[in-house]
Coordinates of C-alpha atoms and ligand atoms in Angstrom, one line a residue:
M12 CA 36.5 17.0 16.3
T13 CA 36.9 14.1 13.9
K14 CA 33.2 14.0 13.6
D15 CA 33.2 17.7 12.5
T16 CA 35.8 17.3 9.8
S17 CA 34.2 14.2 8.4
L18 CA 31.1 16.2 7.7
I19 CA 33.1 18.5 5.4
Q20 CA 34.5 16.6 2.4
E21 CA 38.0 17.5 1.2
M22 CA 38.0 20.3 -1.4
K23 CA 38.9 18.9 -4.8
Y24 CA 40.7 21.4 -7.2
N25 CA 43.5 21.5 -9.7
K26 CA 46.7 22.5 -7.9
V27 CA 48.1 24.6 -10.8
T28 CA 45.0 26.3 -12.3
L29 CA 43.1 26.1 -9.0
S30 CA 40.0 25.1 -11.0
F31 CA 37.2 23.0 -9.4
P32 CA 35.7 20.0 -11.1
E33 CA 33.1 21.1 -13.7
K34 CA 30.1 20.8 -11.2
N35 CA 31.5 23.4 -8.8
E36 CA 33.5 25.5 -11.2
V37 CA 30.5 27.0 -13.0
P38 CA 28.8 28.3 -9.9
F39 CA 32.1 29.4 -8.4
L40 CA 33.0 31.5 -11.5
K41 CA 29.5 33.1 -11.4
Q42 CA 29.9 34.0 -7.8
Y43 CA 33.6 35.1 -8.3
F44 CA 32.4 37.5 -11.0
S45 CA 29.6 39.1 -9.0
D46 CA 31.9 39.4 -6.0
S47 CA 34.7 41.0 -8.0
L48 CA 32.9 43.4 -10.3
L49 CA 32.9 46.4 -8.0
Q50 CA 36.6 45.9 -7.1
F51 CA 37.5 45.5 -10.8
R52 CA 35.8 48.7 -11.7
I53 CA 37.4 50.7 -8.9
S54 CA 40.8 49.4 -9.7
F55 CA 40.4 49.9 -13.4
V56 CA 39.3 53.5 -12.9
L57 CA 42.3 54.0 -10.7
V58 CA 44.8 52.3 -13.0
T59 CA 43.5 54.1 -16.1
F60 CA 43.6 57.4 -14.2
L61 CA 47.2 56.9 -13.0
Y62 CA 48.3 55.8 -16.5
A63 CA 46.9 59.0 -18.0
F64 CA 48.0 61.2 -15.1
F65 CA 51.7 60.2 -15.4
G66 CA 51.4 61.3 -19.0
L67 CA 51.4 64.9 -17.6
L68 CA 54.9 64.3 -16.2
D69 CA 56.4 62.8 -19.4
P70 CA 57.3 66.3 -21.0
V71 CA 59.0 67.2 -17.7
I72 CA 60.9 63.9 -17.2
V73 CA 61.7 62.9 -20.8
P74 CA 61.1 65.9 -23.1
D75 CA 62.8 64.1 -26.0
F76 CA 60.4 61.2 -26.1
A77 CA 57.3 62.8 -24.5
T78 CA 55.3 62.6 -27.8
E79 CA 56.0 58.9 -28.4
I80 CA 55.3 58.0 -24.8
Q81 CA 52.1 60.0 -24.7
I82 CA 51.0 58.3 -28.0
I83 CA 51.5 54.9 -26.2
R84 CA 49.5 56.2 -23.2
F85 CA 46.7 58.0 -24.9
Y86 CA 46.3 56.2 -28.1
F87 CA 46.8 52.6 -26.9
V88 CA 46.7 51.8 -23.2
V89 CA 44.1 54.3 -21.9
P90 CA 41.6 53.5 -24.7
V91 CA 42.1 49.8 -24.3
L92 CA 41.5 50.0 -20.5
S93 CA 38.5 52.4 -21.0
V94 CA 36.9 50.1 -23.5
V95 CA 37.3 47.1 -21.2
F96 CA 35.8 49.2 -18.4
I97 CA 32.8 50.2 -20.5
C98 CA 32.3 46.6 -21.6
S99 CA 31.9 45.7 -17.9
F100 CA 28.4 47.3 -18.1
F101 CA 27.3 44.8 -20.7
S102 CA 26.0 41.3 -20.1
F103 CA 28.5 39.6 -22.4
F104 CA 31.3 40.8 -20.1
E105 CA 30.8 38.0 -17.7
R106 CA 31.8 35.5 -20.3
F107 CA 35.0 37.3 -21.5
W108 CA 36.0 39.3 -18.5
Q109 CA 39.1 37.3 -17.6
D110 CA 40.3 37.3 -21.2
L111 CA 39.8 41.1 -21.4
L112 CA 41.7 41.6 -18.1
F113 CA 44.5 39.4 -19.4
V114 CA 44.7 41.5 -22.5
S115 CA 44.6 44.7 -20.4
F116 CA 47.5 43.5 -18.2
L117 CA 49.5 42.7 -21.3
V118 CA 48.7 46.0 -23.1
A119 CA 49.6 48.1 -20.0
G120 CA 52.7 46.0 -19.4
A121 CA 53.9 46.1 -23.0
G122 CA 53.2 49.9 -23.1
I123 CA 55.4 50.6 -20.2
C124 CA 58.1 48.1 -21.5
I125 CA 58.3 50.2 -24.7
M126 CA 58.7 53.3 -22.6
I127 CA 61.5 51.7 -20.7
T128 CA 63.2 50.7 -24.0
L129 CA 62.9 54.3 -25.2
V130 CA 64.4 55.8 -22.0
P131 CA 66.5 53.1 -20.3
E132 CA 68.2 55.6 -18.2
N133 CA 65.1 56.8 -16.4
Y134 CA 64.1 54.8 -13.3
T135 CA 60.6 56.3 -13.0
Y136 CA 59.4 54.0 -15.8
Y137 CA 61.0 50.9 -14.2
A138 CA 58.9 51.7 -11.1
G139 CA 55.9 52.0 -13.4
L140 CA 56.3 48.4 -14.5
M141 CA 56.3 47.4 -10.8
L142 CA 53.0 49.2 -10.4
I143 CA 51.6 47.4 -13.4
F144 CA 52.6 44.1 -11.8
S145 CA 51.0 44.8 -8.5
A146 CA 47.8 46.1 -10.1
G147 CA 47.7 43.0 -12.4
Y148 CA 48.3 40.5 -9.5
F149 CA 46.4 42.1 -6.6
F150 CA 43.8 44.7 -7.7
I151 CA 42.0 44.0 -10.9
K152 CA 40.9 40.5 -9.8
L153 CA 42.5 38.6 -12.7
R154 CA 42.6 35.0 -11.7
F155 CA 46.0 33.5 -10.6
F156 CA 46.7 31.5 -13.8
F157 CA 46.0 34.3 -16.2
A158 CA 47.8 36.9 -14.1
A159 CA 51.0 34.7 -13.8
L160 CA 50.9 34.2 -17.6
A161 CA 50.5 37.9 -18.3
G162 CA 53.2 38.8 -15.7
W163 CA 55.8 36.5 -17.3
I164 CA 55.0 37.5 -20.9
T165 CA 55.5 41.1 -19.8
F166 CA 58.8 40.0 -18.3
V167 CA 59.8 38.5 -21.6
V168 CA 58.6 41.6 -23.6
Y169 CA 60.8 43.8 -21.3
N170 CA 63.8 41.6 -21.9
V171 CA 63.4 41.4 -25.7
G172 CA 63.0 45.2 -25.7
A173 CA 65.9 45.9 -23.4
I174 CA 68.3 43.4 -25.1
F175 CA 67.5 44.1 -28.8
F176 CA 66.1 47.6 -28.9
S177 CA 67.8 49.6 -26.2
D178 CA 71.3 50.5 -25.2
A179 CA 70.9 49.5 -21.5
S180 CA 73.9 47.8 -20.0
N181 CA 73.7 44.1 -19.1
T182 CA 74.1 44.9 -15.4
L183 CA 71.1 47.2 -15.6
I184 CA 69.1 44.6 -17.4
L185 CA 70.1 41.9 -14.9
S186 CA 69.3 44.0 -11.8
N187 CA 66.0 45.0 -13.3
D188 CA 65.2 41.3 -14.1
F189 CA 66.0 40.5 -10.5
F190 CA 63.3 42.9 -9.4
Y191 CA 60.8 42.0 -12.1
A192 CA 61.2 38.3 -11.4
S193 CA 60.8 38.9 -7.7
A194 CA 57.7 41.0 -8.4
N195 CA 56.3 38.2 -10.5
L196 CA 57.0 35.5 -7.9
I197 CA 55.5 37.6 -5.0
G198 CA 52.6 38.4 -7.3
M199 CA 52.0 34.8 -8.2
F200 CA 52.2 33.8 -4.5
A201 CA 49.7 36.5 -3.5
A202 CA 47.3 35.8 -6.5
Y203 CA 47.4 32.1 -5.7
N204 CA 46.4 32.7 -2.1
I205 CA 43.8 35.3 -2.9
E206 CA 42.1 32.9 -5.4
Y207 CA 42.6 29.9 -3.2
Y208 CA 40.8 31.5 -0.3
A209 CA 38.1 32.8 -2.5
R210 CA 37.5 29.3 -3.6
R211 CA 37.7 27.8 -0.1
D212 CA 35.2 30.4 1.1
F213 CA 32.9 29.4 -1.7
Y214 CA 33.4 25.7 -1.1
L215 CA 32.8 25.9 2.7
N216 CA 29.7 28.0 2.1
Q217 CA 28.4 25.5 -0.3
Q218 CA 29.0 22.6 2.1
L219 CA 27.3 24.6 4.9
D220 CA 24.3 25.2 2.7
E221 CA 24.1 21.5 1.8
Q222 CA 24.3 20.6 5.5
I223 CA 21.7 23.1 6.5
A224 CA 19.5 21.7 3.8
E225 CA 20.1 18.2 5.1
V226 CA 19.4 19.3 8.7
D227 CA 16.2 21.0 7.5
H228 CA 15.2 17.8 5.7
L229 CA 16.0 15.7 8.8
N230 CA 14.0 18.2 10.9
V231 CA 11.0 17.9 8.6
N232 CA 11.3 14.1 8.8
L233 CA 11.7 14.2 12.5
E234 CA 8.6 16.4 12.8
K235 CA 6.6 13.9 10.7
I236 CA 7.9 10.9 12.7
I237 CA 7.0 12.7 15.9
E238 CA 3.5 13.5 14.5
V239 CA 2.9 9.9 13.6
R240 CA 4.2 8.6 16.9
T241 CA 2.1 11.1 18.8
K242 CA -1.0 10.0 16.9
E243 CA -0.1 6.3 17.7
L244 CA 0.4 7.2 21.4
V245 CA -2.9 9.1 21.6
L246 CA -4.6 6.1 19.9
A247 CA -2.9 3.6 22.3
K248 CA -3.9 5.8 25.2
D249 CA -7.5 6.0 24.1
K250 CA -7.5 2.3 23.6
A251 CA -6.0 1.7 27.1
E252 CA -8.6 4.1 28.6
Q253 CA -11.4 2.4 26.7
S254 CA -10.3 -1.1 27.7
D255 CA -10.0 0.2 31.3
K256 CA -13.6 1.5 31.2
L257 CA -14.8 -1.7 29.5
K258 CA -13.1 -3.8 32.2
S259 CA -14.9 -1.8 34.9
A260 CA -18.1 -2.0 33.0
F261 CA -17.6 -5.8 32.6
L262 CA -17.0 -6.3 36.3
A263 CA -20.2 -4.4 37.1
S264 CA -22.1 -6.3 34.5
M265 CA -20.6 -9.6 35.5
S266 CA -21.5 -9.2 39.1
H267 CA -25.0 -8.3 38.0
E268 CA -25.1 -11.2 35.5
V269 CA -24.0 -13.7 38.1
R270 CA -26.0 -12.3 41.0
T271 CA -29.3 -12.4 39.1
P272 CA -29.5 -16.1 38.5
L273 CA -27.7 -16.8 41.9
N274 CA -30.4 -14.7 43.7
S275 CA -33.1 -16.7 42.0
I276 CA -31.4 -20.0 42.8
S277 CA -30.8 -19.2 46.4
G278 CA -34.3 -17.6 46.8
F279 CA -36.2 -20.6 45.4
A280 CA -33.9 -23.1 47.2
E281 CA -34.8 -21.4 50.4
L282 CA -38.5 -21.5 49.5
L283 CA -38.4 -25.1 48.5
P284 CA -38.9 -26.6 52.1
T285 CA -41.9 -24.3 52.6
A286 CA -43.6 -25.4 49.3
D287 CA -47.2 -26.4 49.8
D288 CA -47.3 -29.3 47.4
D289 CA -45.4 -31.2 44.8
D290 CA -46.6 -28.9 42.0
E291 CA -45.2 -25.9 43.7
R292 CA -42.0 -27.8 44.5
I293 CA -41.6 -28.8 40.8
E294 CA -42.2 -25.2 39.8
Y295 CA -39.4 -24.0 42.1
V296 CA -37.0 -26.8 40.9
D297 CA -37.8 -25.8 37.3
L298 CA -37.0 -22.2 38.1
I299 CA -33.8 -23.2 39.8
M300 CA -32.8 -25.4 36.9
S301 CA -33.4 -22.7 34.3
N302 CA -31.3 -20.2 36.3
V303 CA -28.6 -22.8 36.7
K304 CA -28.7 -23.2 32.9
D305 CA -28.2 -19.4 32.4
L306 CA -25.4 -19.4 34.9
T307 CA -23.7 -22.3 33.2
A308 CA -24.0 -20.6 29.8
L309 CA -22.5 -17.4 31.3
I310 CA -19.6 -19.4 32.8
D311 CA -19.0 -21.2 29.5
D312 CA -18.8 -17.8 27.8
I313 CA -16.4 -16.5 30.4
M314 CA -14.3 -19.7 30.1
D315 CA -14.2 -19.3 26.3
I316 CA -13.1 -15.7 26.5
S317 CA -10.3 -16.6 28.9
K318 CA -9.2 -19.5 26.8
I319 CA -9.2 -17.4 23.7
E320 CA -7.3 -14.6 25.5
A321 CA -4.7 -17.1 26.7
G322 CA -4.4 -18.6 23.2
L323 CA -5.5 -22.0 24.5
L324 CA -8.4 -22.5 22.2
E325 CA -7.7 -24.7 19.2
L326 CA -9.9 -25.8 16.4
A327 CA -10.9 -29.4 16.2
E328 CA -11.6 -30.4 12.7
S329 CA -14.1 -33.0 11.6
E330 CA -16.2 -33.8 8.5
F331 CA -19.7 -32.6 8.5
S332 CA -22.5 -31.4 6.3
L333 CA -23.0 -27.6 6.1
N334 CA -26.6 -28.0 5.2
E335 CA -27.3 -30.2 8.1
L336 CA -25.7 -27.7 10.5
M337 CA -27.8 -24.8 9.0
N338 CA -31.0 -26.9 9.3
E339 CA -30.1 -27.9 12.9
I340 CA -29.7 -24.3 13.9
I341 CA -32.9 -23.2 12.4
K342 CA -34.7 -26.1 14.1
S343 CA -33.3 -25.4 17.5
F344 CA -34.6 -21.8 17.3
D345 CA -37.9 -22.8 15.7
T346 CA -38.6 -25.0 18.7
N347 CA -37.4 -22.4 21.2
E348 CA -40.3 -21.3 23.5
F349 CA -39.1 -17.6 23.5
V350 CA -38.9 -17.5 19.7
K351 CA -42.3 -19.2 19.4
T352 CA -43.9 -16.2 21.2
K353 CA -42.8 -13.9 18.3
S354 CA -44.1 -13.9 14.7
L355 CA -40.8 -14.8 13.1
K356 CA -40.0 -16.8 10.1
L357 CA -36.7 -18.6 10.2
I358 CA -35.2 -19.5 6.8
A359 CA -32.0 -21.4 5.8
K360 CA -30.8 -20.7 2.3
N361 CA -28.4 -23.5 1.5
S362 CA -26.5 -22.8 -1.7
L363 CA -25.3 -26.4 -2.1
S364 CA -27.1 -29.7 -2.5
E365 CA -27.1 -32.0 0.5
G366 CA -24.4 -34.4 -0.8
N367 CA -22.1 -31.7 -1.9
S368 CA -22.1 -29.8 1.3
L369 CA -19.6 -32.0 3.2
I370 CA -16.7 -29.9 4.5
I371 CA -13.9 -30.3 7.1
S372 CA -13.9 -27.7 9.7
D373 CA -14.6 -27.2 13.5
K374 CA -18.3 -27.9 13.6
K375 CA -18.7 -27.1 17.3
R376 CA -17.1 -23.6 17.0
L377 CA -18.9 -22.8 13.7
R378 CA -22.2 -23.8 15.4
Q379 CA -21.3 -21.5 18.3
I380 CA -20.7 -18.5 16.0
L381 CA -24.0 -19.1 14.1
M382 CA -25.9 -19.8 17.3
N383 CA -24.6 -16.5 18.8
L384 CA -25.6 -14.5 15.7
V385 CA -29.0 -16.2 15.2
G386 CA -29.6 -16.0 18.9
N387 CA -29.1 -12.2 18.8
A388 CA -31.2 -11.9 15.7
C389 CA -34.1 -13.8 17.5
K390 CA -33.5 -11.8 20.6
F391 CA -33.8 -8.4 19.0
T392 CA -36.2 -9.1 16.2
N393 CA -39.9 -9.2 17.0
E394 CA -41.4 -9.7 13.6
G395 CA -40.4 -10.4 10.0
Y396 CA -37.8 -13.0 9.2
I397 CA -34.4 -14.3 10.0
E398 CA -32.4 -15.8 7.1
I399 CA -29.2 -17.6 7.3
G400 CA -27.1 -18.7 4.3
Y401 CA -23.7 -19.3 2.9
Q402 CA -21.8 -18.8 -0.3
L403 CA -18.6 -20.5 -1.5
Y404 CA -15.6 -18.8 -3.0
L405 CA -12.9 -21.3 -3.9
N406 CA -11.7 -22.5 -0.4
E407 CA -13.6 -19.9 1.5
V408 CA -17.1 -19.9 2.7
Y409 CA -19.1 -16.8 3.5
F410 CA -21.9 -17.0 6.0
Y411 CA -24.6 -14.4 6.7
V412 CA -27.3 -14.0 9.2
K413 CA -29.9 -11.5 8.2
D414 CA -32.8 -10.2 10.4
T415 CA -35.5 -7.6 10.1
G416 CA -35.0 -6.3 13.7
P417 CA -34.4 -2.8 15.0
G418 CA -31.0 -2.4 13.4
I419 CA -27.8 -1.0 15.0
E420 CA -26.8 2.6 14.9
L421 CA -23.7 3.4 12.8
D422 CA -21.5 4.5 15.6
K423 CA -22.4 1.4 17.7
Q424 CA -21.6 -0.9 14.8
K425 CA -17.9 -0.3 15.3
N426 CA -18.0 -1.4 18.9
I427 CA -20.4 -4.2 19.2
F428 CA -17.7 -6.8 18.5
D429 CA -15.7 -5.5 21.5
R430 CA -15.9 -7.3 24.8
F431 CA -18.5 -6.3 27.4
M432 CA -19.9 -3.6 25.0
Q433 CA -23.4 -4.6 25.8
S434 CA -23.3 -2.9 29.2
T435 CA -22.9 0.5 27.4
L436 CA -26.1 -0.1 25.4
T437 CA -29.6 0.2 26.6
H438 CA -31.9 -2.8 26.3
S439 CA -35.2 -4.1 27.6
P440 CA -34.8 -6.8 30.3
E441 CA -35.4 -9.7 27.9
Q442 CA -32.7 -8.4 25.6
Q443 CA -30.1 -8.2 28.4
G444 CA -27.1 -10.4 27.8
S445 CA -23.5 -10.7 29.0
G446 CA -22.2 -8.7 26.0
L447 CA -19.8 -11.5 25.2
G448 CA -21.5 -13.2 22.3
L449 CA -20.2 -11.1 19.5
A450 CA -16.7 -10.7 21.1
I451 CA -16.5 -14.5 21.3
S452 CA -17.8 -14.9 17.8
K453 CA -15.2 -12.4 16.5
S454 CA -12.3 -14.2 18.3
L455 CA -13.6 -17.6 16.9
V456 CA -13.8 -16.2 13.4
K457 CA -10.3 -15.0 13.8
L458 CA -9.2 -18.6 14.8
F459 CA -10.8 -19.7 11.5
K460 CA -8.6 -17.0 9.8
G461 CA -11.7 -15.1 8.7
E462 CA -13.4 -11.8 9.4
I463 CA -16.8 -10.8 10.8
W464 CA -18.7 -7.6 10.1
V465 CA -22.1 -6.1 10.1
E466 CA -24.2 -4.0 7.8
S467 CA -27.3 -2.6 9.4
E468 CA -29.9 0.1 9.0
I469 CA -32.0 1.5 11.9
G470 CA -35.6 0.4 11.6
E471 CA -34.9 -2.2 8.9
G472 CA -32.6 -4.8 10.2
S473 CA -29.0 -6.1 10.3
V474 CA -26.9 -8.5 8.3
F475 CA -24.0 -10.1 10.0
Y476 CA -21.3 -11.6 7.7
F477 CA -18.4 -13.8 8.5
N478 CA -16.1 -16.0 6.4
L479 CA -13.7 -18.9 7.0
Q480 CA -11.4 -21.1 5.2
F481 CA -12.3 -24.8 4.9
K482 CA -11.2 -28.1 3.4
K483 CA -13.5 -30.2 1.3
G484 CA -14.7 -33.4 3.0
N485 CA -13.1 -36.8 2.0
N486 CA -16.4 -38.5 1.6
S487 CA -18.2 -35.8 -0.3
T488 CA -18.8 -36.0 -4.0
L489 CA -17.2 -32.6 -3.8
T490 CA -17.2 -31.1 -7.2
F491 CA -18.8 -28.0 -6.0
V492 CA -15.8 -25.8 -5.9
K493 CA -15.3 -26.5 -9.6
N494 CA -19.0 -26.4 -10.4
N495 CA -19.5 -23.2 -8.7
N496 CA -17.0 -21.5 -10.9
E497 CA -17.9 -23.3 -14.0
N498 CA -21.3 -21.7 -13.8
M499 CA -19.7 -18.5 -14.6
E500 CA -17.4 -19.0 -17.5
Y501 CA -17.6 -15.3 -18.5
N502 CA -14.6 -13.4 -19.6
W503 CA -14.9 -9.7 -19.0
K504 CA -11.2 -8.9 -19.3
N505 CA -11.6 -5.6 -20.9
K506 CA -14.7 -4.6 -18.9
V507 CA -14.5 -2.0 -16.2
I508 CA -17.0 -2.1 -13.3
L509 CA -17.4 0.7 -10.8
V510 CA -18.4 -0.6 -7.4
A511 CA -19.9 1.9 -5.0
E512 CA -19.8 0.3 -1.5
D513 CA -18.9 1.8 1.8
V514 CA -18.1 -1.5 3.7
S515 CA -14.7 -2.8 2.6
N516 CA -15.5 -6.4 3.3
N517 CA -18.6 -6.2 1.0
F518 CA -16.4 -4.8 -1.7
L519 CA -14.0 -7.7 -1.1
L520 CA -16.9 -10.1 -1.6
V521 CA -17.8 -8.5 -4.9
K522 CA -14.2 -8.7 -5.9
K523 CA -14.1 -12.4 -5.1
S524 CA -17.4 -13.0 -6.9
L525 CA -16.0 -11.5 -10.0
R526 CA -12.4 -12.7 -9.8
K527 CA -12.8 -15.4 -12.4
T528 CA -14.3 -13.0 -14.9
E529 CA -11.1 -10.9 -14.8
A530 CA -13.2 -7.7 -15.0
E531 CA -11.4 -4.6 -13.8
L532 CA -13.0 -3.1 -10.6
I533 CA -12.9 0.5 -9.4
W534 CA -13.9 1.0 -5.8
A535 CA -15.7 4.1 -4.6
K536 CA -16.4 4.3 -0.9
N537 CA -19.4 6.6 -1.1
G538 CA -21.8 8.2 -3.6
Q539 CA -19.6 11.3 -4.1
E540 CA -16.6 9.2 -4.9
A541 CA -18.6 7.1 -7.3
V542 CA -19.7 10.2 -9.2
D543 CA -16.1 11.5 -9.2
E544 CA -14.7 8.2 -10.4
F545 CA -17.3 8.0 -13.1
R546 CA -16.3 11.4 -14.4
K547 CA -12.6 10.4 -14.3
N548 CA -13.0 7.1 -16.1
P549 CA -15.0 7.3 -19.3
N550 CA -14.4 3.6 -20.0
I551 CA -16.6 2.3 -17.2
D552 CA -19.1 -0.3 -18.5
L553 CA -21.3 -0.9 -15.5
V554 CA -22.0 0.5 -12.0
L555 CA -22.8 -1.6 -8.9
M556 CA -24.5 0.9 -6.5
D557 CA -25.0 0.3 -2.8
I558 CA -28.0 2.4 -1.8
R559 CA -27.1 3.3 1.7
M560 CA -23.7 5.1 1.9
P561 CA -22.3 8.0 3.8
I562 CA -21.7 11.5 2.3
M563 CA -23.9 10.9 -0.7
N564 CA -26.3 7.9 -0.9
G565 CA -26.7 5.6 -3.9
L566 CA -29.9 7.2 -5.2
E567 CA -28.4 10.6 -5.6
A568 CA -25.2 9.2 -7.0
T569 CA -27.3 7.2 -9.6
R570 CA -29.1 10.4 -10.6
Q571 CA -25.9 12.3 -11.1
I572 CA -24.2 9.5 -13.0
K573 CA -27.2 9.0 -15.3
E574 CA -27.0 12.8 -16.1
I575 CA -23.5 12.3 -17.2
N576 CA -24.3 9.1 -19.2
P577 CA -27.9 8.1 -19.4
S578 CA -27.1 4.7 -21.1
I579 CA -24.7 3.4 -18.4
P580 CA -26.2 0.3 -16.7
I581 CA -26.5 0.7 -13.0
I582 CA -27.4 -2.2 -10.7
A583 CA -28.6 -1.1 -7.2
Q584 CA -27.7 -3.3 -4.2
T585 CA -29.1 -3.1 -0.7
A586 CA -29.6 -5.4 2.2
Y587 CA -33.3 -4.4 2.6
A588 CA -35.8 -4.7 -0.2
M589 CA -38.3 -3.0 2.1
D590 CA -40.2 0.3 2.1
G591 CA -40.2 0.6 -1.7
D592 CA -36.4 0.5 -2.0
R593 CA -36.7 -1.3 -5.3
E594 CA -39.1 1.3 -6.7
R595 CA -37.1 4.2 -5.4
S596 CA -33.9 2.9 -6.9
L597 CA -35.5 2.2 -10.2
S598 CA -37.1 5.6 -10.4
A599 CA -33.7 7.2 -9.5
G600 CA -32.5 5.6 -12.7
C601 CA -31.1 2.2 -11.7
D602 CA -31.6 -0.4 -14.4
E603 CA -31.9 -3.4 -12.0
Y604 CA -32.0 -4.2 -8.4
I605 CA -30.4 -7.0 -6.4
S606 CA -30.8 -7.6 -2.7
K607 CA -27.9 -8.4 -0.4
P608 CA -26.5 -10.9 0.6
I609 CA -26.0 -11.6 -3.1
N610 CA -26.5 -15.0 -4.6
L611 CA -23.4 -15.6 -6.6
K612 CA -25.1 -17.2 -9.6
E613 CA -27.9 -14.6 -9.8
F614 CA -25.4 -11.8 -9.3
I615 CA -23.1 -12.9 -12.1
E616 CA -26.0 -13.6 -14.5
L617 CA -27.5 -10.2 -13.8
I618 CA -24.2 -8.4 -14.6
A619 CA -23.8 -10.6 -17.7
K620 CA -27.2 -9.5 -18.9
F621 CA -25.9 -6.0 -19.3
L622 CA -22.2 -6.6 -20.2
E623 CA -22.9 -9.3 -22.8
K624 CA -25.6 -7.1 -24.3
Q625 CA -23.0 -4.4 -24.9
T626 CA -20.5 -6.9 -26.5
G627 CA -23.2 -8.9 -28.3
Ligands
LIG705 P1 -25.4 -9.9 24.1 O1 -25.0 -11.1 24.9 O2 -25.8 -8.7 24.9 O3 -26.3 -10.2 23.0 P2 -23.5 -9.6 22.0 O4 -22.0 -9.4 22.0 O5 -24.0 -10.8 21.4 O6 -24.0 -9.5 23.5 O7 -24.1 -8.3 21.3 C1 -23.7 -7.0 21.6 C2 -24.7 -6.0 21.3 O8 -24.9 -5.8 19.9 C3 -26.1 -6.4 21.7 O9 -26.3 -6.1 23.1 C4 -27.0 -5.5 20.8 O10 -27.0 -4.2 21.3 C5 -26.2 -5.5 19.5 N1 -26.7 -6.5 18.6 C6 -26.2 -7.7 18.3 N2 -26.9 -8.4 17.4 C7 -27.9 -7.6 17.1 C8 -29.0 -7.7 16.1 N3 -29.2 -8.8 15.4 N4 -29.9 -6.7 16.0 C9 -29.7 -5.6 16.8 N5 -28.7 -5.4 17.7 C10 -27.8 -6.4 17.8

């Protein structure tokens, strides 16, 4: 109960005039007018008719004053009432209707007061005044305050007439006053209530409308919340189902993974006593040892995954040389028997000089990530090259591992970092693995507070990127952070560069590369967006165009942008400078071509070539 009433605020109004505060008064008066118009017209027709009709009785009742009284009726009151009635059909009426009704009440009242003054001995006219009061207070819809004012003025007019202009006795005047005052009081009371309830109705309806609107609003919000929650639930359910599937797949794969080397180990161990000679025995032992190595590696992986899952793995920092680490990794694969069977070139692109590359980080885990990525690259790539490198951005270092292998399909790229994903992919026997390498790498990169992602093209190759934060080594001549940035003392504060790039981390890299220059970047996530953004922003100074993008590729986007503005410099970027990509992008209208992963210095200098030309 208390709750219900608290929803409806108390009605605020002036107790004498009944007016609302301004905000509510205007709409109330509008509504009061439209609700009252019909009743006003009916009551006015009736009052005017009665006023005129009684004129027929005047010659019979008061033959001596019939002419004067009829003049009052037909020359004053009836015309005034008729004019007001006619006015009600015009739009201005709404503004003045209460004033006009007030005047009508006064004219009708004054008219009959004069009649009473003329013939004080005839009671019919006294009754007439009572009729005027009731019409004024109840029927014509004059508001309380105006009606009361008109009623009491009429009362005064009667008294002035009766006292000064008629020969009515004091007793008669007093007894009439008693009735007229009573009529006025009753009329006021009734008019007050009529208007009060009209206002209350209006107010309650208004409150109701507001609350309905609020409920509607809440409903809409609720629907939205439910929609969002449902989506979240569906996502969570899908995730749970997927992880369930992956777990089963993992168990199946694990048992296969463990069984394969175990089978070999137990098989050759059984054969060992039956070996013909030492050579055969050595061969069996080698096979056993190699399977033990595989099994140990698998168990290490599983241990890592469980440690990471339990949050037990911590980074152990030490000072080491990045270049040394890169070279070590290349060397370990270069001398690998399996890799030697392929025609692969392994390259390390170290962007810092030897003395400058000392950093403090967890070497063991960083090596583990790189070994996983390079291991995969060697496993899946049969010919071409594998390139590893890094690039520094203030206190972050970005690594990449690029290969010319088979590439990874777009829909699989999303999942390869998930645990045990491998078992859902199809591979040749030598490419089989536990499916844990990338999952472990991803978790390790996370420990380094970095991110890992891949860009790949079927038939051309893959580039894996990851970044991590590092501290500079104590013993290093470390000026490289500064040097690195000093190389690019360009200020492109007022320059706008449109970056068309579908992979968000790659856009981030470009952003970091250009941070110092203060150039403004606009990011388009595909070719179509690039064309749209270019149309929208006529102040773009240069476009960096990734070639392989969904919806519309970079070549088509370049063509369309060059049609809009043939002189805009466009630099194409792609991870693979193969199959005539360079020629294709130049013939599509690109002005230059740079291959990813970008070399910071070359990248900035290339952009400078175009931007500085514009300013220069
Ligand atoms: P695995 O132990 O099977 O290599 P990973 O987690 O390391 O497991 O890799 C998951 C899957 O991602 C691989 O099975 C393979 O399908 C795909 N993959 C990883 N790296 C490459 C690459 N360089 N080229 C092509 N496919 C790759």
